[in-house]
């Protein structure tokens, strides 16, 4: 108990508070601006951390991580462009909601789901980290494959009723994931003679392009004067009511745990959890109308990932997702080695970190909470100015991921592709989902077979795999039933 | 319906293109595991099947009469079907007019495409800021569609550029493309 | 009148931006270094390569008087980063962290150029490859493990950090010595030991910094390292040579610039590198990360890399990992 109090005392010092505020602020900003991600924020602040004592260094970066994961929902909801890949699923219902004037409610729901799930994940981290870590280790390539395969099946859930079109979009996306060096053997595929394609198509650039560019084109090409209708401030900034929140509570808890689980499994991360969370939300509402649940689900899931990813990072030194990989590096630079030793030899650091995590969530809640009033004003800008600026921001974002000019071309290509997909009536989200899930699917599938040396039974060997395959069948059956029912209803009316 | 038909054909074309490019991929060298060609072939195969199904379906005449006489193709990024919007309700309550419900003007559309393309090429060739300034200017020009005189757009262009510079280059020290020509 | 004013204003602004750029170019002709030196790292943020790069930049920056931002140019089996620096102006403002990876990437066919496209600044460090097994594994030392491999051809699985990487090479060399087939399972980003702990592979071939935490926590045992001498941070681990296995492999890291960079620029960088490697802080950092500081000046480094290219190339051809 003393330890815990000591930790809080440590964390509530002026310096620490300033650091947490700085980190959270950078995180929220980077998360909220389309094109910039929290990983970038972490990398930018990394040099600052060299000269800070370990706890402050890690706290700063954690602030960015959590702020970023939470802030990603802002641009997803207001602009329909995911602020970070983990927020891609939040666009699906978030953006339509904001177009209908419910931006405030959507943002509020996203924020509360995020913080709630984040705190839940920290609690899990504190209490059962070693157990979760051990369980996560049971996920070998075959099991991860089954998980990702299941994730892919949720494509049906986000195709808005037209499974076939969703599958087509999704598989087009899969086709693009085959570009580049084959993940297992290192052989070049489909580079069409373009050197820069050797590392494949960058997910972030592609995603930014696909979501943002069609909108930019649209705004630039329609009559501006018809767009400038001011939003009644009162409606937009309404927060979600207590009743609405209570309704979504169970969903938030469920999705938080989905996030925690996925975060804990090395090799998977935010976007997968977010899409699964979205699928859960849609399952709950049982219709295809945009609803607050559709925001609560993905946002709980992606913030659940933050605590979850810290579990294998701290207990085993295995990063659960790319951002934690950098955090891990920061720890190593300060001479702190993850593993059971960290918990025994540096207990004060660990407890300090837990306390910091909790306080960071509260800071983010306050910052973003007050920020909502401000953010919503963005919707009042003249669309032409806004979207032109967005075009510029997206090119910066696409470039800044890898400092590679080629990625900007990728963004534009994805944008044009997205525009045509939409023009022809095909959904764009499955394509992005495919880019997220394609590589781990192929990688783990083949790695599993290498391990088993060609024996296909490896895929059915573990109860974990069985669970996910059965879940997939369940999902597909339900999906088909739903679309048949919908067709029947349409016929009847 | 026609557009689905065209698209399915395009998709089949994509599969064929991909297939032709597969020939240069070497076979597997690891024992037991499928080689680098396995996954692409699988994806191509499934995609082709789906496209064929879509093609077949597109010949079927729609049995369900649509309630609205005009279906405006929507550009909401995530919905894949044609939406029937009831404009009266939402417009009043504080939602904004959905840009997706408006039909684009052909010339501006082409201009928008060209602008984006040229902007990106420009960034590559002359660097970020030299390309961004004209891009923003012309972007605004296209968006305003002659309703605002061009000299009034100079100030917003400058402001946007300065703001971007201030935030990214000055404050965050983000690396921006330098341009290949110098 | 107002219009013209506004237009002039915009042109003035753009003019200023252009002037900025021009000023930088003019300044470059004066004393080196005058502006930040961009350091390209070929691996992602948080990786061993990235961490050493950042630590180095942190220590070298006050010596050189300019920042040395680390830019991660990943992908393409290291080709993206190498290609970028190779094509950069040889004015000393673009440096790349290189390693044996340059050679393995060439022989793998990821890049079409070799070390002669670059000029060495200095060698900075060594890292051996370590072979690790689960703590409760039945093999007490590397010889027992090799015997096991001999008795079970095609059944033993060794994880590495990717096809054609140095850790793969080390495992392949072991396989070659045992004359018995081993299944090489490629992982990325240090994930190999997750599978080791999960029991899906028998051993992993990784850089010590990637398994150090588990080693200290007694979850894995490191049964051998591939260096000539024992590693300071794990003094109880024998080398392969000690155990009569004639394999000696070491991962080296160094700094390089594009070919054609002038001598005086190279000299400045080389001197700074020497200071950093010999500093107490860097040594402490290396000890923590199981890295061996190993400074070698520019001229000798060029020869070293040439020799290593022949050696590594031959090794890769021998074990069938080369595509050339």
Coordinates of C-alpha atoms in Angstrom, one line a residue, chain B residues 80-171:
Chain B
X80 CA -21.4 0.6 -50.6
X81 CA -24.9 1.0 -51.7
X82 CA -26.9 3.7 -53.1
X83 CA -28.5 5.7 -50.3
X84 CA -31.9 7.3 -50.4
X85 CA -31.6 10.4 -48.4
X86 CA -34.5 12.2 -46.9
X87 CA -33.2 15.7 -47.1
X88 CA -36.0 17.5 -45.3
X89 CA -35.5 16.1 -41.9
X90 CA -31.8 16.3 -41.4
X91 CA -31.2 19.5 -43.1
X92 CA -33.2 21.4 -40.5
X93 CA -31.9 19.9 -37.4
X94 CA -28.5 21.2 -37.6
X95 CA -26.8 18.7 -39.8
X96 CA -24.8 20.1 -42.6
X97 CA -25.8 19.6 -46.2
X98 CA -24.1 16.3 -47.1
X99 CA -21.7 17.0 -49.9
X100 CA -22.5 13.5 -51.1
X101 CA -25.9 14.6 -52.2
X102 CA -24.6 17.1 -54.6
X103 CA -23.6 16.3 -58.1
X104 CA -20.1 17.3 -59.2
X105 CA -19.4 19.7 -62.0
X106 CA -17.5 17.8 -64.6
X107 CA -14.9 20.4 -65.3
X108 CA -14.0 20.9 -61.7
X109 CA -13.8 17.2 -61.2
X110 CA -11.2 16.9 -63.9
X111 CA -9.4 19.9 -62.5
X112 CA -9.4 18.4 -59.0
X113 CA -7.9 15.2 -60.3
X114 CA -5.2 17.1 -62.2
X115 CA -4.5 19.4 -59.4
X116 CA -3.8 16.5 -57.0
X117 CA -1.7 14.7 -59.5
X118 CA 0.4 17.7 -60.4
X119 CA 0.7 18.7 -56.7
X120 CA 2.3 15.4 -55.8
X121 CA 4.6 15.4 -58.8
X122 CA 5.4 18.9 -57.9
X123 CA 6.4 18.0 -54.4
X124 CA 8.7 15.4 -55.8
X125 CA 10.3 17.7 -58.3
X126 CA 10.5 21.1 -56.7
X127 CA 10.0 20.3 -53.0
X128 CA 7.2 20.7 -50.6
X129 CA 6.7 24.4 -50.1
X130 CA 7.2 25.5 -53.7
X131 CA 4.6 23.0 -54.7
X132 CA 2.2 23.6 -51.9
X133 CA 1.7 27.3 -52.5
X134 CA 0.4 27.0 -56.0
X135 CA -1.5 23.8 -55.1
X136 CA -3.4 25.5 -52.3
X137 CA -4.0 28.5 -54.5
X138 CA -5.4 26.6 -57.4
X139 CA -7.2 24.2 -55.1
X140 CA -9.1 27.1 -53.6
X141 CA -9.7 28.5 -57.1
X142 CA -11.2 25.3 -58.3
X143 CA -13.3 25.0 -55.2
X144 CA -14.7 28.5 -55.4
X145 CA -15.6 28.0 -59.0
X146 CA -15.2 31.6 -60.0
X147 CA -17.5 32.8 -57.3
X148 CA -14.6 34.5 -55.5
X149 CA -12.1 36.7 -57.4
X150 CA -8.7 35.2 -57.4
X151 CA -6.9 37.9 -55.6
X152 CA -9.1 37.3 -52.5
X153 CA -7.7 33.8 -52.4
X154 CA -4.1 35.0 -52.0
X155 CA -4.4 35.8 -48.4
X156 CA -5.9 32.4 -47.4
X157 CA -3.2 30.7 -49.4
X158 CA -0.5 32.6 -47.6
X159 CA -2.2 31.9 -44.2
X160 CA -2.5 28.2 -44.8
X161 CA 1.1 28.0 -46.0
X162 CA 2.4 29.9 -43.1
X163 CA 0.4 27.9 -40.6
X164 CA 1.7 24.7 -42.0
X165 CA 5.2 26.0 -42.0
X166 CA 4.9 27.2 -38.4
X167 CA 3.5 23.9 -37.1
X168 CA 5.5 21.4 -39.1
X169 CA 8.8 22.8 -40.0
X170 CA 9.3 25.3 -37.2
X171 CA 7.6 23.7 -34.2

